[in-house]
mmCIF file of C-alpha atoms in Angstrom:
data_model
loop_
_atom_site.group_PDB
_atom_site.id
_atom_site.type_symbol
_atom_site.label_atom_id
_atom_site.label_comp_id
_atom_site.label_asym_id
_atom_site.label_seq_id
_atom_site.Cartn_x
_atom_site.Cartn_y
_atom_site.Cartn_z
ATOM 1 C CA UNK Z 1 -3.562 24.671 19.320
ATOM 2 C CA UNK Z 2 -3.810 27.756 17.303
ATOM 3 C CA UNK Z 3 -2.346 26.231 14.688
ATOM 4 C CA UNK Z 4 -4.210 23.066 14.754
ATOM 5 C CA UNK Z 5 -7.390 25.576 14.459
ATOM 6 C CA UNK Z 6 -6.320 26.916 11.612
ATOM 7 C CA UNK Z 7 -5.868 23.463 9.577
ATOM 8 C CA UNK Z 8 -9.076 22.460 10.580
ATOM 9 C CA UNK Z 9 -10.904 24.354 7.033
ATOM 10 C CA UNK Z 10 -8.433 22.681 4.777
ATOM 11 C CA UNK Z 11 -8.730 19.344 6.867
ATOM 12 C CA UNK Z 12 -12.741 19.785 6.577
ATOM 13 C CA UNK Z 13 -12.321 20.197 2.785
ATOM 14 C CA UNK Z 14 -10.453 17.000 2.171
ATOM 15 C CA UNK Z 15 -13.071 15.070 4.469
ATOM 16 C CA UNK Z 16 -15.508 16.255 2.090
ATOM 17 C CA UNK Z 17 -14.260 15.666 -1.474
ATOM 18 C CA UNK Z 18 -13.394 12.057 0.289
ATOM 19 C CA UNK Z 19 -16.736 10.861 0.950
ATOM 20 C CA UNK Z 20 -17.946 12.986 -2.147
ATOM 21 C CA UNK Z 21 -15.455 10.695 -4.081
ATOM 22 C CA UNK Z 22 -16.510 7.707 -2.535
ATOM 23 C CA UNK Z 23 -20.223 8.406 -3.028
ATOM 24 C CA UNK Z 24 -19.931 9.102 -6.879
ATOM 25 C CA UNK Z 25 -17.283 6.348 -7.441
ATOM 26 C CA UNK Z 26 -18.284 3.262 -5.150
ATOM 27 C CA UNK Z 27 -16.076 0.487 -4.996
ATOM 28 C CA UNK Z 28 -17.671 -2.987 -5.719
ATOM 29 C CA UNK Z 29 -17.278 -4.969 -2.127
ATOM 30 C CA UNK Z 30 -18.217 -8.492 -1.496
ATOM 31 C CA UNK Z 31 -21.133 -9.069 0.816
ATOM 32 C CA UNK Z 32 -20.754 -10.376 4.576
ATOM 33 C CA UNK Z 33 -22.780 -13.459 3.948
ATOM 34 C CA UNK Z 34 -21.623 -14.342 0.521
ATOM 35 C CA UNK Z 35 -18.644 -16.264 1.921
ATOM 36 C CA UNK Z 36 -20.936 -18.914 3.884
ATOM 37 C CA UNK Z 37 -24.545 -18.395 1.968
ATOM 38 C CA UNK Z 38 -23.530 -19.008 -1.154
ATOM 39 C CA UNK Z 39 -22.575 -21.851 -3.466
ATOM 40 C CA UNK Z 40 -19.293 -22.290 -4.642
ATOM 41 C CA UNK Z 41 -20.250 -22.029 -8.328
ATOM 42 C CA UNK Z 42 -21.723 -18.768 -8.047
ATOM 43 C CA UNK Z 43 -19.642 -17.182 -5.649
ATOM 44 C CA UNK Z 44 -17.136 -18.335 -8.208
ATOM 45 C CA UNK Z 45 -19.125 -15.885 -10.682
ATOM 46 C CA UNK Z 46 -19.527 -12.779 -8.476
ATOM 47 C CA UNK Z 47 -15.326 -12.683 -7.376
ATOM 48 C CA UNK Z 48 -14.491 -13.547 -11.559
ATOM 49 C CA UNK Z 49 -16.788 -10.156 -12.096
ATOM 50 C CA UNK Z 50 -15.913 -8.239 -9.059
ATOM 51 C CA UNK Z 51 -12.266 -8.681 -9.287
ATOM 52 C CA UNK Z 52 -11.323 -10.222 -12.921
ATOM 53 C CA UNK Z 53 -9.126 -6.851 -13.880
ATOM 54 C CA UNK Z 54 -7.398 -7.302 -10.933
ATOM 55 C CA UNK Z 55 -6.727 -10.896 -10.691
ATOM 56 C CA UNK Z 56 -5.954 -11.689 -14.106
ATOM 57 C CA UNK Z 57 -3.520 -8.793 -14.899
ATOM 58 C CA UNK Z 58 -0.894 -9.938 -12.335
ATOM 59 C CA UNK Z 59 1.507 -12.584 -13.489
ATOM 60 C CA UNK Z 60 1.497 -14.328 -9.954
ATOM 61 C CA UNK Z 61 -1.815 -15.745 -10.193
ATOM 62 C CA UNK Z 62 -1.646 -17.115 -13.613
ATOM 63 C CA UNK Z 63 -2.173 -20.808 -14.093
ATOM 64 C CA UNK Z 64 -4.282 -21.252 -10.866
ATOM 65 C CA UNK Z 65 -7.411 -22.589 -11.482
ATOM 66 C CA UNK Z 66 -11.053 -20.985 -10.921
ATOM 67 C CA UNK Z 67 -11.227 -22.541 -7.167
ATOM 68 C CA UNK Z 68 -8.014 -20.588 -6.034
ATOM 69 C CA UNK Z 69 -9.017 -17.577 -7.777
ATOM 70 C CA UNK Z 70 -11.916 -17.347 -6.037
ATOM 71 C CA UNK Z 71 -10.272 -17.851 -2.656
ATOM 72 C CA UNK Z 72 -8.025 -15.338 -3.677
ATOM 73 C CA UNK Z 73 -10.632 -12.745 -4.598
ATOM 74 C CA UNK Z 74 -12.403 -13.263 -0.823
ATOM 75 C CA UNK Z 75 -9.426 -12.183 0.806
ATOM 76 C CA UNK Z 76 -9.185 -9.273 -1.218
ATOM 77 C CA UNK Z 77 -9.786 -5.843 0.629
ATOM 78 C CA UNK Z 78 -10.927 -3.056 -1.942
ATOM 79 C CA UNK Z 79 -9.613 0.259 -0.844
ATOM 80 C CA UNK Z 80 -10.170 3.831 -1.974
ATOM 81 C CA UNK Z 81 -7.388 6.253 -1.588
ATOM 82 C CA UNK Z 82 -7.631 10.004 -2.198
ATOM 83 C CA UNK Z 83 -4.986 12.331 -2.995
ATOM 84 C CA UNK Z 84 -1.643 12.556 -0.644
ATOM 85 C CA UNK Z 85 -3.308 9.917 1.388
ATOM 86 C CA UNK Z 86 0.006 7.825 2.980
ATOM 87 C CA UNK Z 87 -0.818 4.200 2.838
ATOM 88 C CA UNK Z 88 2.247 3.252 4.576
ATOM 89 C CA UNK Z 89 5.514 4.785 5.968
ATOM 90 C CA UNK Z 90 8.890 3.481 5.321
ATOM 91 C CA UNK Z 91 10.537 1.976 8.516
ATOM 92 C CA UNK Z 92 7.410 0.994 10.303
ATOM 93 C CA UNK Z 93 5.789 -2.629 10.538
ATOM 94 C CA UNK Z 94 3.753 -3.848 7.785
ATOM 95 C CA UNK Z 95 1.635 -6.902 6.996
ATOM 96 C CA UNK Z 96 0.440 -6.605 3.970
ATOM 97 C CA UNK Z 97 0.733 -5.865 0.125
ATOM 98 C CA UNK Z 98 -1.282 -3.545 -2.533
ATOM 99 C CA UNK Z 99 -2.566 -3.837 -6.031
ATOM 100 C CA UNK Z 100 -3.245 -0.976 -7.559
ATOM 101 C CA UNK Z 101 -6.161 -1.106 -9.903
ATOM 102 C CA UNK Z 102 -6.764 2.743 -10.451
ATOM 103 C CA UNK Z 103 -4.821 5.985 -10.084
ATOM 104 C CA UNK Z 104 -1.116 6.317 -9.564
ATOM 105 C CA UNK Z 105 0.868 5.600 -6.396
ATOM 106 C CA UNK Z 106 4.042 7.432 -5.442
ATOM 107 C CA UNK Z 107 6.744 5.055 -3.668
ATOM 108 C CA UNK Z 108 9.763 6.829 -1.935
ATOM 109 C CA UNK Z 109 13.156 5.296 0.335
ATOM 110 C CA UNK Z 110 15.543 6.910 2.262
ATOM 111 C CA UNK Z 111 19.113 7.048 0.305
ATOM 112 C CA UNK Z 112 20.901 6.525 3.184
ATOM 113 C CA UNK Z 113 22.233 3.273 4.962
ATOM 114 C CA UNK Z 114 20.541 2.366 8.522
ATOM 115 C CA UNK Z 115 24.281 2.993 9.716
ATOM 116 C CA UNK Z 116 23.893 7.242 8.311
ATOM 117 C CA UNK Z 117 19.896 7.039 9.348
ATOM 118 C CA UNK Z 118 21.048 6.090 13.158
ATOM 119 C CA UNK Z 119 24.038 8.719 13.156
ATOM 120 C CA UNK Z 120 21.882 11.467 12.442
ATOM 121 C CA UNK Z 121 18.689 10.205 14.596
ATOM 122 C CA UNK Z 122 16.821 10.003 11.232
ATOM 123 C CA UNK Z 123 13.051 9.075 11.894
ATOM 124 C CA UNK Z 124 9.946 8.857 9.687
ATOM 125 C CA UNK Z 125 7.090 11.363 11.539
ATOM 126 C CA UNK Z 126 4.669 9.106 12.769
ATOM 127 C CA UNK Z 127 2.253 11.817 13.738
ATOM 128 C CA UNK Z 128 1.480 13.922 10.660
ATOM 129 C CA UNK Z 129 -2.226 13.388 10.526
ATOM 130 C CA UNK Z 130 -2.701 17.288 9.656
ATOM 131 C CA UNK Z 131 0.713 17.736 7.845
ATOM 132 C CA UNK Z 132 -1.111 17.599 4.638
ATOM 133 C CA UNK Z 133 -3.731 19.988 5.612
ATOM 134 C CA UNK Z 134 -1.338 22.733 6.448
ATOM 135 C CA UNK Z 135 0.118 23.484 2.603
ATOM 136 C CA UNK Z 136 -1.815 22.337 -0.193
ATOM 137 C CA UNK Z 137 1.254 23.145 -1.905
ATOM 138 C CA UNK Z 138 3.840 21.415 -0.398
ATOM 139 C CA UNK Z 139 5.254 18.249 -2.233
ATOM 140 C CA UNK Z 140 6.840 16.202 0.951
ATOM 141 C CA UNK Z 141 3.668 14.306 2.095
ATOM 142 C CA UNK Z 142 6.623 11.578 3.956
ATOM 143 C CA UNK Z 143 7.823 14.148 6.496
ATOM 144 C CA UNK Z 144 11.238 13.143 8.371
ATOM 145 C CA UNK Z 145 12.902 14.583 11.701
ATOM 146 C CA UNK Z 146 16.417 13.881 13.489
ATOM 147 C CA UNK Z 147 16.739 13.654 16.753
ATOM 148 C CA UNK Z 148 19.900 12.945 17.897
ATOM 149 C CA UNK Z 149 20.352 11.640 21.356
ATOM 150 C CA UNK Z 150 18.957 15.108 24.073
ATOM 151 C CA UNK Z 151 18.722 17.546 21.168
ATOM 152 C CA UNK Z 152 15.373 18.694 19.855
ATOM 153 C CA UNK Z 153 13.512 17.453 16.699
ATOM 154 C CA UNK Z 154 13.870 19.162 13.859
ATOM 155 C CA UNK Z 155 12.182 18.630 9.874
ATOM 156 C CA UNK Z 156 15.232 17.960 7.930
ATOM 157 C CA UNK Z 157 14.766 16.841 4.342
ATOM 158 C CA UNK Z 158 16.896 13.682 3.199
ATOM 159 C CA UNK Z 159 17.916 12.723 0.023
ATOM 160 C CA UNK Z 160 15.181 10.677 -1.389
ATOM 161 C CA UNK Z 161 14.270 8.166 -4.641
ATOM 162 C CA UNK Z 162 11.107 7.969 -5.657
ATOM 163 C CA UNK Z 163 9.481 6.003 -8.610
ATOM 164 C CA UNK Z 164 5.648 5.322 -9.376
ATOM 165 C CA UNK Z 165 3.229 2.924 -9.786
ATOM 166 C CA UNK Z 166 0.461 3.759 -12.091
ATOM 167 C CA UNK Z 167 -2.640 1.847 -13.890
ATOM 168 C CA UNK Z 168 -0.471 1.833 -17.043
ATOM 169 C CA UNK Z 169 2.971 0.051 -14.938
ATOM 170 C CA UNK Z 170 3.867 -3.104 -16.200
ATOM 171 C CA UNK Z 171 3.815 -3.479 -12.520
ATOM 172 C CA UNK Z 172 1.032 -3.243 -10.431
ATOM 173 C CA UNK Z 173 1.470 -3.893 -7.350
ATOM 174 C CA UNK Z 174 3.744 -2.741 -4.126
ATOM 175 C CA UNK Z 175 4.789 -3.273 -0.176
ATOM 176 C CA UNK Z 176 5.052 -6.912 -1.263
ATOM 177 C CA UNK Z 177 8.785 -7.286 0.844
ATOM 178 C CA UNK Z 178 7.042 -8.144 3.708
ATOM 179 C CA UNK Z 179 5.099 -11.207 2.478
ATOM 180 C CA UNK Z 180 8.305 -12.882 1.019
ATOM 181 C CA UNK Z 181 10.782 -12.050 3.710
ATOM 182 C CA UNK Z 182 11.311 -12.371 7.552
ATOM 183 C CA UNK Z 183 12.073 -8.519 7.300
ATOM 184 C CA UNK Z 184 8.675 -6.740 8.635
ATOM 185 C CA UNK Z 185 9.726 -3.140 8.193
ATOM 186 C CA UNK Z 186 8.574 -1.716 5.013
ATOM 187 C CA UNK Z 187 11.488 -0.504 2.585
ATOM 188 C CA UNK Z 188 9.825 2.420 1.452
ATOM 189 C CA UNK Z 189 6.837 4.918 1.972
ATOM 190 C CA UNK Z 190 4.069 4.417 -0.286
ATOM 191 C CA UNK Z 191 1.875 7.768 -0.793
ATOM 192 C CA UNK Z 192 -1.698 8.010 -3.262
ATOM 193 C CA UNK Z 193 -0.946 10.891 -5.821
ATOM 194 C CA UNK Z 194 -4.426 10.581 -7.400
ATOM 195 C CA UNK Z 195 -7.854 9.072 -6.197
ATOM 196 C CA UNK Z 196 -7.015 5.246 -6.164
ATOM 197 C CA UNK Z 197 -8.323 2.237 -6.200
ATOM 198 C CA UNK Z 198 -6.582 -0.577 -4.323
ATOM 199 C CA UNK Z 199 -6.952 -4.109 -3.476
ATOM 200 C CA UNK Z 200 -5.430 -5.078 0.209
ATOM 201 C CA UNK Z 201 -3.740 -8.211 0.421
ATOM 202 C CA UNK Z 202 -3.085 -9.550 4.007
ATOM 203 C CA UNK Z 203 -0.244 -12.133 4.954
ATOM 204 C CA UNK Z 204 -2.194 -13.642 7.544
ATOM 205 C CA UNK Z 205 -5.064 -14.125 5.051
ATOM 206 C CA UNK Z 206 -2.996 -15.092 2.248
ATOM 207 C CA UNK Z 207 -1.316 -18.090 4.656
ATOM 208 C CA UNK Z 208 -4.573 -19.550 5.119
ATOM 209 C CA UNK Z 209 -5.310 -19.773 1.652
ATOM 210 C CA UNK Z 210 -1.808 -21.277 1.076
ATOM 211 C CA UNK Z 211 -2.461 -24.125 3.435
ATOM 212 C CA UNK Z 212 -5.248 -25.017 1.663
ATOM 213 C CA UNK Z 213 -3.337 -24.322 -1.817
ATOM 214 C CA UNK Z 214 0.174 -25.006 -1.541
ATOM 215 C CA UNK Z 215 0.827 -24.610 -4.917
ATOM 216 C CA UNK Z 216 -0.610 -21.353 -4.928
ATOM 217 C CA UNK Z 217 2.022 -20.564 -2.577
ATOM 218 C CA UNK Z 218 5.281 -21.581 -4.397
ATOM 219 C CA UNK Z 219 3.942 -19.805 -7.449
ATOM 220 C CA UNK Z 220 3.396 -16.317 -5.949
ATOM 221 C CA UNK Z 221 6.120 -16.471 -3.753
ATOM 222 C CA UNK Z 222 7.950 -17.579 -6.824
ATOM 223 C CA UNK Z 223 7.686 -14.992 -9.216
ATOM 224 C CA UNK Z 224 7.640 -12.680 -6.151
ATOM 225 C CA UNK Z 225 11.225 -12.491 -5.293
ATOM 226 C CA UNK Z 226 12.345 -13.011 -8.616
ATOM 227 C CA UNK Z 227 10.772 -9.751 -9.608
ATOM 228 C CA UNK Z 228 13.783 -6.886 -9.867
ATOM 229 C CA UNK Z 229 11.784 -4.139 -7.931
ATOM 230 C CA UNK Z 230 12.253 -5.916 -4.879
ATOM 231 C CA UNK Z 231 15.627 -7.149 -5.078
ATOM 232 C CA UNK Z 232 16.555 -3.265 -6.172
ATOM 233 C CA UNK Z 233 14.736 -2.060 -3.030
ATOM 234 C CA UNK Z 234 17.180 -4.377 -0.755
ATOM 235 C CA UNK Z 235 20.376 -3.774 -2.982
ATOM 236 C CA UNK Z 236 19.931 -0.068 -2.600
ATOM 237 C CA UNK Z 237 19.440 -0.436 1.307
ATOM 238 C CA UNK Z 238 22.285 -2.665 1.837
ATOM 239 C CA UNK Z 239 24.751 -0.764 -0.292
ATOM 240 C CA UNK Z 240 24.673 2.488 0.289
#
């Protein structure tokens, strides 16, 4: 508790630079009603404008006509991340991907097999809600603890490769393992080093539009799986 008390100034401060942030930088969102109240034409319009950097940067949505795109840009959930925010831990459940449209994104795995990672009683912490409040200097946002079978936690620091994603990448977007692959765990933490703008990208959202577009589908999943980042992210884990 006492030391909880103490975090709570530094935790206070990041609260407010946050909605500070989000106050002088708005991200554009999509009305409620747009989806049903408006025509198709001009809805159209509004998603090319509110969403044309993203959309038409990424090679998986090239040669799908205005109609798609606009489906695509509905399902789209803008997101502002501010510095050392975690958008997702490595090991845990994930059902979604990210496009990065601002900022720079740190991504980070575990060099160690899931054979080493079990020996040791390797885990991700799950509840580090104030771990970033308590050093403003320290670098390790992903925080991991063994546990081995009756012994205590303790932090332990594995080795660890990271690699980023910025506004400048040739490739923009990340956590996309998930939507491509029976495998739900995600390969690798994912933390904001910046403020950041992000676009959301849900599987269960995506699968409706893919239904409807099933072309859509084999293109994205397509290029996808060919891309190397993914396939290095799964060669890493199943050599090593």
């Amino acid at each position: 508790p006492t030391r909880r008390s103490s975090d709570l100034p530094a935790l206070v401060r990041q609260i407010r630079d946050y909605m500070s942030y989000r106050y002088q930088y708005p991200v554009a969102r999509l009305p409620e009603f747009a989806r049903d109240q408006l025509c198709k034409p001009l809805l159209q319009n509004i998603t090319g404008h509110l969403y044309a950097d993203v959309l038409h940067q990424l090679p998986m949505f090239k040669g799908l006509d205005g109609t798609v795109m606009t489906e695509i840009g509905l399902i789209l959930e803008p997101i502002q991340a501010a510095p050392k925010a975690i958008i997702y831990r490595e090991g845990t459940e994930g059902d979604c991907m990210y496009f990065l449209s601002s900022g720079q994104v740190e991504l980070s795995m575990v060099v160690m097999s899931a054979q080493q990672q079990q020996q040791v009683g390797l885990q991700v912490e799950l509840d580090a809600s104030l771990s970033a409040a308590r050093d403003d200097n320290d670098d390790d946002i992903i925080r991991f603890v063994c546990k081995p079978d009756g012994k205590t936690a303790r932090y332990v620091r594995p080795p660890v490769f990271k690699w980023h994603v910025t506004d400048q990448s040739s490739t923009l977007y990340f956590g996309e393992s998930v939507l491509v692959s029976s495998e739900q765990r995600r390969l690798s933490s994912a933390v904001s080093r910046t403020w950041s703008v992000l676009y959301r990208l849900e599987k269960t959202a995506l699968d409706r539009v893919a239904r409807r577009f099933p072309l859509m589908h084999t293109l994205m999943h397509r290029h996808l799986r060919s891309k190397k980042q993914s396939k290095l992210v799964r060669a890493v884990k199943t050599t090593l």
